[in-house]
Amino acid sequence: MKKKYRHVAAVHSKPRTSCLSHDSEVSPSFLGFRNLMVIVLVVGNLRLMIENFKKYGVLICIRCHDYRRQDLILGAALYFIIPCHLFLAYVVELVAAQQARASLRAGKKRDGTATPGGSYIASDEERQKFQSTWITIAWIHGINVSLCLLITSMVVYFFIHHPLIGTLAEVHAVIVWLKTASYAFTNRDLRHAYLHPSSREEDALPEIYNECPYPNNITLGNLTYFWWAPTLVYQPVYPRTTRIRWVFVVKRMAEVFGLNAFMWIASAQYAAPVLRNSLDKMASLDLPSILERLMKLSTISLVIWLAGFFALFQSFLNALAEVMKFGDREFYTDWWNSPSVGVYWRTWNKPVYQFMKRHVFSPLIGRGWSSGAASIAVFVFSGVLHEILVGIPTHNIIGVAFIGMVAQLPLIAMTAPLEKMDGINGRIIGNCIFWISFTLIGQPLAALLYFFAWQAKYGTVSKQTVTA
């Protein structure tokens, strides 16, 4: 049925605001702009890919890598030697556990020496012997972990030329070094609690440890599990899953292999030409050109880093955790939303953060250090480890990685107030500062400086002429 339309409809019937105005009643969705940014990003990178192939052709070459036979042999030897330090720590702890058992039995046999808490009052001679034994154990652990890092670093720096093989060996050594230190520290405190139990609530051990109390945890099987578990912090017991999902493992490992192939292609095809073309600008200190190269390198370095992050923390560690039935898989949280630089360092790499907090930061706080001083100590220590991981495999200990870590402290201090501001603006500004420091100043500059140092020392790639 037709109805005659009258041109009298009240289009403007009430006061309304534009949707982008501050006083708008409903916050608009920006999903369309997000889609636009993704499209622009994809199109822009496709253009760069086409330009790259037109300018350089295919730079990927499987047989072009200069792996010396000596590098492979020494790298394989280090792979098997490095874990021996962890098992040497097990032998030390086994002796310490036997001594603790003997001391407790000896104390309980003497009349009037047993305390209500189950500990004992040792004689002066026993106390002196016990103290000297503990000092000896501490020295053996210290020498053991030091040799773990020292031997690997010496072999890598002086005898392994290829930086990738050296980096893999150095990363392995640092992981075992941290695990060994955690194993020694944790068992020391468990041993003290075993010999001197306390009824105070703050001294109580975690309830989960009741499943495997000290010294029952000092077994080869317990240590082997910790060796392979995706954590740097030793516990006698971990939360466990009931079964292994092998399909899940296969999917995660497929992601690892796929992302590693992607990173290799991206590095060879896109990052390498930018780095090579930056050498003459670095040598002449052409600052505008260096800045332009940094901005050009920042995109591909960020893509490679994100792919590496996902391959390691999401794919590989989850696959390893599944095989080990390791239950706690919070290897990271949403660091990309970090409202400050400090939040980023606490969330992007939880295994390292948990180690630093448990074995470095918290003990220093317990000794009376201020939070700021303890944080400085943590970043100085972390800076040393970063310099070892980068400087030794590249045979250029120039301090860039160390300075980069220590330089995080003023950034943390600058962005911390933004995190606590009312409203969302402070968090947005803090997140922008984090991303700028991360994508432009941090990784690209470090990669450029170490690449320049490598070429200045060896000059194997800088002789190639590649036009910008």
Coordinates of C-alpha atoms in Angstrom, one line a residue:
M1 CA 0.0 0.0 0.0
K2 CA 1.4 3.3 -1.1
K3 CA 1.7 6.1 1.4
K4 CA 2.3 9.7 0.5
Y5 CA 5.5 11.0 2.0
R6 CA 5.5 14.5 3.6
H7 CA 8.7 16.5 3.7
V8 CA 8.3 17.5 7.3
A9 CA 10.3 14.8 9.2
A10 CA 12.2 16.3 12.1
V11 CA 15.8 15.4 11.3
H12 CA 17.2 17.6 14.0
S13 CA 15.1 16.7 17.0
K14 CA 17.7 16.9 19.8
P15 CA 21.1 18.3 20.6
R16 CA 23.9 16.0 19.5
T17 CA 27.7 16.2 19.4
S18 CA 30.2 15.1 16.7
C19 CA 31.4 11.6 17.4
L20 CA 35.1 12.7 17.7
S21 CA 34.3 15.5 20.1
H22 CA 35.4 15.2 23.7
D23 CA 31.9 15.6 25.0
S24 CA 30.5 12.8 22.8
E25 CA 28.2 10.5 24.7
V26 CA 29.5 7.4 22.9
S27 CA 33.1 6.7 22.2
P28 CA 33.5 5.8 18.5
S29 CA 35.2 2.6 17.4
F30 CA 38.5 3.0 15.4
L31 CA 38.5 -0.5 14.0
G32 CA 38.3 0.9 10.5
F33 CA 41.4 3.1 11.0
R34 CA 43.2 0.0 12.4
N35 CA 42.3 -1.9 9.2
L36 CA 43.5 1.0 7.1
M37 CA 46.9 1.1 9.0
V38 CA 47.3 -2.6 8.4
I39 CA 46.6 -2.2 4.7
V40 CA 49.0 0.7 4.4
L41 CA 51.6 -1.3 6.3
V42 CA 51.2 -4.3 4.0
V43 CA 51.2 -2.2 0.8
G44 CA 54.2 -0.2 1.9
N45 CA 56.2 -3.3 2.7
L46 CA 55.2 -5.0 -0.5
R47 CA 56.5 -1.9 -2.4
L48 CA 59.8 -2.2 -0.5
M49 CA 60.0 -5.9 -1.3
I50 CA 59.5 -5.2 -5.0
E51 CA 62.1 -2.4 -4.9
N52 CA 64.5 -4.7 -3.1
F53 CA 64.2 -7.5 -5.7
K54 CA 64.5 -5.0 -8.6
K55 CA 67.7 -3.5 -7.1
Y56 CA 69.5 -6.5 -5.7
G57 CA 67.9 -9.6 -7.2
V58 CA 67.9 -12.7 -5.0
L59 CA 70.6 -12.5 -2.3
I60 CA 69.7 -15.7 -0.5
C61 CA 72.4 -18.3 -0.9
I62 CA 72.5 -21.5 1.1
R63 CA 76.1 -22.4 0.2
C64 CA 77.5 -18.9 0.7
H65 CA 78.0 -19.2 4.5
D66 CA 81.6 -19.6 5.6
Y67 CA 81.4 -22.2 8.3
R68 CA 84.9 -23.4 9.2
R69 CA 85.2 -27.0 10.2
Q70 CA 87.0 -25.9 13.4
D71 CA 84.0 -23.7 14.3
L72 CA 81.6 -26.7 13.9
I73 CA 83.8 -29.1 15.9
L74 CA 84.4 -26.6 18.8
G75 CA 80.7 -25.6 18.8
A76 CA 79.6 -29.2 19.1
A77 CA 82.2 -29.9 21.8
L78 CA 81.0 -26.9 23.8
Y79 CA 77.4 -28.1 23.5
F80 CA 78.2 -31.3 25.4
I81 CA 80.8 -29.8 27.8
I82 CA 78.7 -26.9 29.1
P83 CA 76.0 -29.0 30.9
C84 CA 78.8 -30.8 32.8
H85 CA 79.0 -27.8 35.1
L86 CA 75.4 -28.2 36.1
F87 CA 76.0 -31.8 37.0
L88 CA 79.1 -30.9 38.9
A89 CA 76.9 -28.6 41.0
Y90 CA 74.7 -31.7 41.6
V91 CA 77.7 -33.6 43.0
V92 CA 78.5 -30.7 45.3
E93 CA 74.9 -30.6 46.5
L94 CA 74.9 -34.3 47.0
V95 CA 77.9 -34.1 49.3
A96 CA 76.3 -31.1 51.1
A97 CA 73.0 -33.0 51.6
Q98 CA 74.8 -36.0 53.1
Q99 CA 76.6 -33.7 55.5
A100 CA 73.4 -32.0 56.5
R101 CA 71.8 -35.4 57.2
A102 CA 74.8 -36.5 59.2
S103 CA 74.7 -33.2 61.2
L104 CA 71.0 -33.5 62.0
R105 CA 71.4 -37.2 63.1
A106 CA 74.4 -36.3 65.3
G107 CA 72.5 -33.5 66.9
K108 CA 69.5 -35.6 67.7
K109 CA 71.6 -38.4 69.3
R110 CA 73.0 -36.1 71.9
D111 CA 70.9 -35.6 75.0
G112 CA 69.4 -32.2 75.6
T113 CA 70.5 -30.7 72.3
A114 CA 67.3 -31.2 70.3
T115 CA 65.1 -28.1 70.1
P116 CA 61.3 -28.1 69.9
G117 CA 61.5 -27.1 66.2
G118 CA 63.4 -30.2 65.3
S119 CA 66.8 -28.5 64.8
Y120 CA 69.8 -29.0 67.1
I121 CA 72.3 -27.0 69.1
A122 CA 75.7 -27.8 67.7
S123 CA 78.9 -27.8 69.7
D124 CA 81.5 -25.1 69.0
E125 CA 83.7 -27.7 67.1
E126 CA 80.7 -28.9 65.0
R127 CA 79.6 -25.3 64.3
Q128 CA 83.1 -24.4 63.1
K129 CA 83.4 -27.5 60.9
F130 CA 79.9 -26.9 59.6
Q131 CA 80.7 -23.2 58.7
S132 CA 83.9 -24.1 57.0
T133 CA 82.1 -26.8 55.0
W134 CA 79.4 -24.3 53.9
I135 CA 82.2 -21.8 52.8
T136 CA 83.9 -24.6 50.9
I137 CA 80.6 -25.5 49.1
A138 CA 80.1 -21.8 48.2
W139 CA 83.6 -21.5 46.8
I140 CA 83.2 -24.7 44.7
H141 CA 79.9 -23.4 43.3
G142 CA 81.4 -20.0 42.5
I143 CA 84.4 -21.5 40.8
N144 CA 82.2 -23.9 38.9
V145 CA 79.8 -21.3 37.5
S146 CA 82.7 -19.0 36.7
L147 CA 84.6 -21.7 34.7
C148 CA 81.3 -22.5 32.8
L149 CA 81.2 -19.0 31.4
L150 CA 85.0 -18.3 31.3
I151 CA 85.9 -21.5 29.3
T152 CA 83.1 -21.0 26.8
S153 CA 83.9 -17.3 26.3
M154 CA 87.6 -18.0 25.8
V155 CA 86.9 -20.7 23.2
V156 CA 84.3 -18.6 21.4
Y157 CA 86.4 -15.4 21.4
F158 CA 89.7 -16.9 20.3
F159 CA 88.9 -20.0 18.3
I160 CA 85.3 -19.8 16.9
H161 CA 85.2 -17.2 14.1
H162 CA 81.6 -17.6 12.9
P163 CA 79.3 -15.3 15.0
L164 CA 76.2 -17.5 14.8
I165 CA 78.0 -20.6 16.1
G166 CA 79.6 -18.5 18.8
T167 CA 76.3 -16.9 19.8
L168 CA 74.6 -20.3 20.2
A169 CA 77.4 -21.6 22.4
E170 CA 77.5 -18.4 24.5
V171 CA 73.7 -18.4 24.9
H172 CA 73.9 -22.0 26.0
A173 CA 76.6 -21.2 28.5
V174 CA 74.7 -18.3 30.0
I175 CA 71.6 -20.4 30.4
V176 CA 73.5 -23.2 32.2
W177 CA 75.3 -20.6 34.2
L178 CA 72.0 -19.0 35.4
K179 CA 70.5 -22.5 36.1
T180 CA 73.5 -23.6 38.1
A181 CA 73.5 -20.4 40.2
S182 CA 69.8 -20.9 40.9
Y183 CA 70.3 -24.5 41.8
A184 CA 73.1 -23.6 44.3
F185 CA 71.2 -20.6 45.9
T186 CA 67.9 -22.5 46.3
N187 CA 69.4 -25.6 47.8
R188 CA 71.5 -23.5 50.2
D189 CA 68.4 -22.0 51.6
L190 CA 66.5 -25.3 51.6
R191 CA 69.4 -26.9 53.5
H192 CA 69.3 -24.1 56.1
A193 CA 65.6 -24.6 56.5
Y194 CA 66.1 -28.3 56.9
L195 CA 68.7 -27.9 59.7
H196 CA 67.1 -24.9 61.3
P197 CA 63.3 -25.1 60.9
S198 CA 61.3 -22.0 62.0
S199 CA 57.8 -21.7 63.2
R200 CA 57.5 -18.2 61.9
E201 CA 55.0 -17.8 59.1
E202 CA 57.3 -15.6 56.9
D203 CA 60.0 -18.4 57.1
A204 CA 57.7 -21.1 55.9
L205 CA 58.6 -22.8 52.6
P206 CA 56.1 -22.8 49.7
E207 CA 53.4 -25.5 50.2
I208 CA 54.2 -27.0 46.8
Y209 CA 57.7 -28.0 48.1
N210 CA 56.1 -30.5 50.5
E211 CA 55.8 -32.9 47.6
C212 CA 59.6 -33.3 47.5
P213 CA 61.2 -31.9 50.7
Y214 CA 64.9 -31.4 51.1
P215 CA 67.1 -33.4 50.8
N216 CA 64.9 -35.8 48.8
N217 CA 65.1 -33.4 45.8
I218 CA 68.9 -33.9 45.4
T219 CA 68.6 -36.6 42.8
L220 CA 69.8 -37.0 39.2
G221 CA 66.3 -37.2 37.9
N222 CA 65.3 -34.0 39.7
L223 CA 68.3 -32.1 38.3
T224 CA 67.8 -33.5 34.8
Y225 CA 64.2 -32.2 34.7
F226 CA 65.4 -28.8 35.8
W227 CA 68.1 -28.9 33.1
W228 CA 65.5 -29.2 30.4
A229 CA 62.6 -27.3 32.0
P230 CA 61.8 -24.0 30.3
T231 CA 62.8 -22.0 33.4
L232 CA 65.9 -20.5 34.9
V233 CA 64.7 -20.7 38.5
Y234 CA 65.1 -24.0 40.4
Q235 CA 62.3 -25.5 42.4
P236 CA 62.2 -29.0 43.9
V237 CA 58.7 -29.2 42.4
Y238 CA 56.9 -27.5 39.5
P239 CA 53.3 -27.5 38.5
R240 CA 52.8 -30.3 36.0
T241 CA 50.3 -31.3 33.3
T242 CA 49.0 -34.8 33.0
R243 CA 49.8 -35.7 29.4
I244 CA 51.7 -34.7 26.3
R245 CA 49.8 -33.3 23.3
W246 CA 52.0 -34.4 20.5
V247 CA 49.9 -32.6 17.8
F248 CA 50.4 -29.4 19.8
V249 CA 54.2 -30.1 19.9
V250 CA 54.3 -30.7 16.1
K251 CA 52.4 -27.4 15.4
R252 CA 54.7 -25.4 17.6
M253 CA 57.9 -26.9 16.1
A254 CA 56.5 -26.2 12.6
E255 CA 56.1 -22.6 13.7
V256 CA 59.7 -22.6 15.0
F257 CA 61.2 -23.9 11.7
G258 CA 58.9 -21.6 9.6
L259 CA 59.8 -18.5 11.5
N260 CA 63.5 -19.3 11.5
A261 CA 63.4 -19.6 7.7
F262 CA 61.6 -16.3 7.5
M263 CA 64.2 -14.6 9.7
W264 CA 67.0 -16.0 7.7
I265 CA 65.5 -14.8 4.4
A266 CA 64.7 -11.4 5.9
S267 CA 68.2 -11.0 7.2
A268 CA 69.9 -12.0 4.0
Q269 CA 67.6 -10.2 1.6
Y270 CA 66.7 -7.0 3.4
A271 CA 68.8 -6.4 6.5
A272 CA 72.2 -7.2 5.0
P273 CA 72.1 -4.7 2.1
V274 CA 71.0 -1.9 4.5
L275 CA 73.9 -2.7 6.8
R276 CA 76.4 -2.9 4.0
N277 CA 75.3 0.4 2.5
S278 CA 75.7 2.1 5.9
L279 CA 79.4 1.4 6.3
D280 CA 80.7 4.4 4.3
K281 CA 78.2 6.6 6.1
M282 CA 79.4 5.3 9.5
A283 CA 83.1 5.8 8.4
S284 CA 82.5 9.4 7.4
L285 CA 80.2 10.2 10.3
D286 CA 77.5 11.4 7.9
L287 CA 74.8 11.9 10.6
P288 CA 71.8 12.6 8.4
S289 CA 72.5 9.5 6.3
I290 CA 73.2 7.4 9.4
L291 CA 69.8 8.5 10.7
E292 CA 68.1 7.6 7.4
R293 CA 69.8 4.2 7.5
L294 CA 68.6 3.7 11.1
M295 CA 65.1 4.4 10.1
K296 CA 65.3 2.1 7.1
L297 CA 66.8 -0.6 9.2
S298 CA 64.3 -0.2 12.1
T299 CA 61.4 -1.7 10.1
I300 CA 63.2 -5.0 9.1
S301 CA 64.9 -5.3 12.5
L302 CA 61.6 -5.0 14.3
V303 CA 60.0 -7.6 12.0
I304 CA 62.9 -10.0 12.6
W305 CA 62.8 -9.4 16.3
L306 CA 59.1 -10.0 16.5
A307 CA 59.4 -13.2 14.5
G308 CA 62.2 -14.3 16.8
F309 CA 60.2 -13.5 19.9
F310 CA 57.2 -15.5 18.7
A311 CA 59.4 -18.4 17.6
L312 CA 61.2 -18.6 21.0
F313 CA 58.7 -17.6 23.7
Q314 CA 55.4 -18.7 22.1
S315 CA 56.4 -21.6 19.9
F316 CA 59.6 -23.3 21.1
L317 CA 59.2 -22.8 24.9
N318 CA 55.6 -24.0 24.7
A319 CA 56.7 -27.1 22.7
L320 CA 59.4 -27.7 25.3
A321 CA 57.0 -27.2 28.2
E322 CA 54.5 -29.6 26.6
V323 CA 57.2 -32.3 26.2
M324 CA 58.4 -31.7 29.8
K325 CA 54.8 -31.5 31.1
F326 CA 55.7 -28.1 32.6
G327 CA 52.6 -26.4 33.7
D328 CA 53.5 -22.8 34.2
R329 CA 53.7 -21.3 30.7
E330 CA 53.5 -17.6 31.4
F331 CA 56.8 -16.9 29.5
Y332 CA 55.6 -13.4 28.7
T333 CA 52.6 -11.1 29.1
D334 CA 51.3 -8.3 26.9
W335 CA 54.6 -6.3 26.8
W336 CA 53.5 -4.5 23.6
N337 CA 51.0 -2.5 25.7
S338 CA 53.7 -1.4 28.2
P339 CA 52.9 2.0 29.6
S340 CA 56.5 2.4 30.6
V341 CA 59.9 1.0 29.8
G342 CA 60.0 -0.6 33.3
V343 CA 56.9 -2.6 32.6
Y344 CA 58.4 -3.9 29.3
W345 CA 61.4 -5.3 31.1
R346 CA 59.2 -7.0 33.6
T347 CA 56.9 -8.6 31.1
W348 CA 58.6 -9.5 27.8
N349 CA 61.0 -12.1 29.2
K350 CA 59.5 -13.7 32.3
P351 CA 62.2 -16.4 32.8
V352 CA 65.0 -13.9 33.0
Y353 CA 62.9 -11.4 35.0
Q354 CA 62.0 -14.2 37.5
F355 CA 65.7 -15.1 37.9
M356 CA 66.8 -11.5 38.4
K357 CA 64.0 -10.8 40.9
R358 CA 64.5 -14.0 42.9
H359 CA 68.3 -14.2 43.0
V360 CA 69.5 -10.6 42.6
F361 CA 66.9 -8.0 43.3
S362 CA 65.1 -9.5 46.3
P363 CA 68.3 -10.6 48.1
L364 CA 69.7 -7.1 47.8
I365 CA 66.5 -5.6 49.2
G366 CA 66.8 -8.1 52.0
R367 CA 70.3 -6.8 52.7
G368 CA 69.0 -3.3 53.1
W369 CA 69.6 -1.9 49.6
S370 CA 67.0 0.6 48.3
S371 CA 64.8 -0.4 45.4
G372 CA 66.6 2.1 43.1
A373 CA 70.1 0.8 44.0
A374 CA 69.0 -2.8 43.6
S375 CA 67.5 -2.0 40.2
I376 CA 70.8 -0.4 39.1
A377 CA 72.7 -3.5 40.2
V378 CA 70.2 -5.7 38.2
F379 CA 70.7 -3.7 35.0
V380 CA 74.5 -3.5 35.4
F381 CA 74.6 -7.3 35.8
S382 CA 72.2 -7.7 32.9
G383 CA 74.4 -5.3 30.8
V384 CA 77.4 -7.5 31.5
L385 CA 75.6 -10.6 30.3
H386 CA 74.3 -8.8 27.2
E387 CA 77.8 -7.7 26.3
I388 CA 79.1 -11.2 26.8
L389 CA 76.3 -12.6 24.5
V390 CA 76.9 -10.1 21.8
G391 CA 80.5 -8.8 22.1
I392 CA 82.3 -12.1 22.5
P393 CA 80.7 -14.0 19.5
T394 CA 81.3 -10.9 17.3
H395 CA 84.8 -10.6 18.7
N396 CA 84.2 -6.9 19.4
I397 CA 83.7 -6.1 23.1
I398 CA 82.9 -2.4 22.5
G399 CA 80.4 -1.9 25.3
V400 CA 77.4 -1.0 23.2
A401 CA 75.2 -3.8 24.6
F402 CA 76.3 -2.9 28.2
I403 CA 75.6 0.8 27.7
G404 CA 72.3 0.0 26.0
M405 CA 71.1 -1.9 29.1
V406 CA 72.4 0.7 31.6
A407 CA 70.7 3.4 29.5
Q408 CA 67.4 1.8 30.2
L409 CA 67.5 3.2 33.8
P410 CA 66.9 6.8 32.9
L411 CA 64.2 5.7 30.5
I412 CA 62.5 3.7 33.2
A413 CA 62.7 6.7 35.6
M414 CA 61.3 9.0 32.9
T415 CA 58.3 6.8 32.0
A416 CA 57.4 5.5 35.5
P417 CA 55.4 8.7 36.4
L418 CA 53.5 8.4 33.1
E419 CA 52.3 4.9 34.1
K420 CA 50.8 6.3 37.3
M421 CA 49.0 9.3 35.8
D422 CA 45.3 9.4 35.9
G423 CA 43.5 8.7 32.7
I424 CA 44.9 7.0 29.6
N425 CA 47.0 9.8 28.1
G426 CA 50.0 9.1 30.4
R427 CA 50.0 5.4 29.5
I428 CA 49.8 6.2 25.8
I429 CA 52.7 8.6 26.0
G430 CA 54.7 6.1 27.9
N431 CA 53.9 3.4 25.4
C432 CA 55.0 5.6 22.5
I433 CA 58.3 6.4 24.3
F434 CA 58.9 2.7 24.7
W435 CA 58.3 1.9 21.1
I436 CA 60.5 4.8 19.8
S437 CA 63.4 3.7 22.1
F438 CA 62.8 0.1 21.1
T439 CA 62.5 0.4 17.3
L440 CA 64.7 3.3 16.4
I441 CA 67.3 3.9 19.0
G442 CA 67.8 0.5 20.5
Q443 CA 68.1 -2.5 18.2
P444 CA 68.9 -0.9 14.8
L445 CA 71.7 1.3 16.3
A446 CA 73.2 -1.7 18.2
A447 CA 73.1 -3.8 15.1
L448 CA 74.7 -1.0 13.0
L449 CA 77.5 -0.5 15.5
Y450 CA 78.4 -4.1 15.9
F451 CA 78.2 -4.7 12.2
F452 CA 80.5 -1.7 11.6
A453 CA 82.9 -3.0 14.3
W454 CA 83.0 -6.5 12.7
Q455 CA 83.7 -5.0 9.2
A456 CA 86.4 -2.7 10.6
K457 CA 88.1 -5.7 12.1
Y458 CA 87.6 -8.4 9.4
G459 CA 86.3 -6.5 6.4
T460 CA 84.9 -9.6 4.7
V461 CA 81.6 -8.0 3.5
S462 CA 82.5 -4.3 3.3
K463 CA 84.5 -5.0 0.2
Q464 CA 81.4 -5.8 -1.7
T465 CA 79.9 -2.9 -3.6
V466 CA 76.2 -2.6 -3.2
T467 CA 74.5 0.5 -4.3
A468 CA 72.0 2.1 -1.9

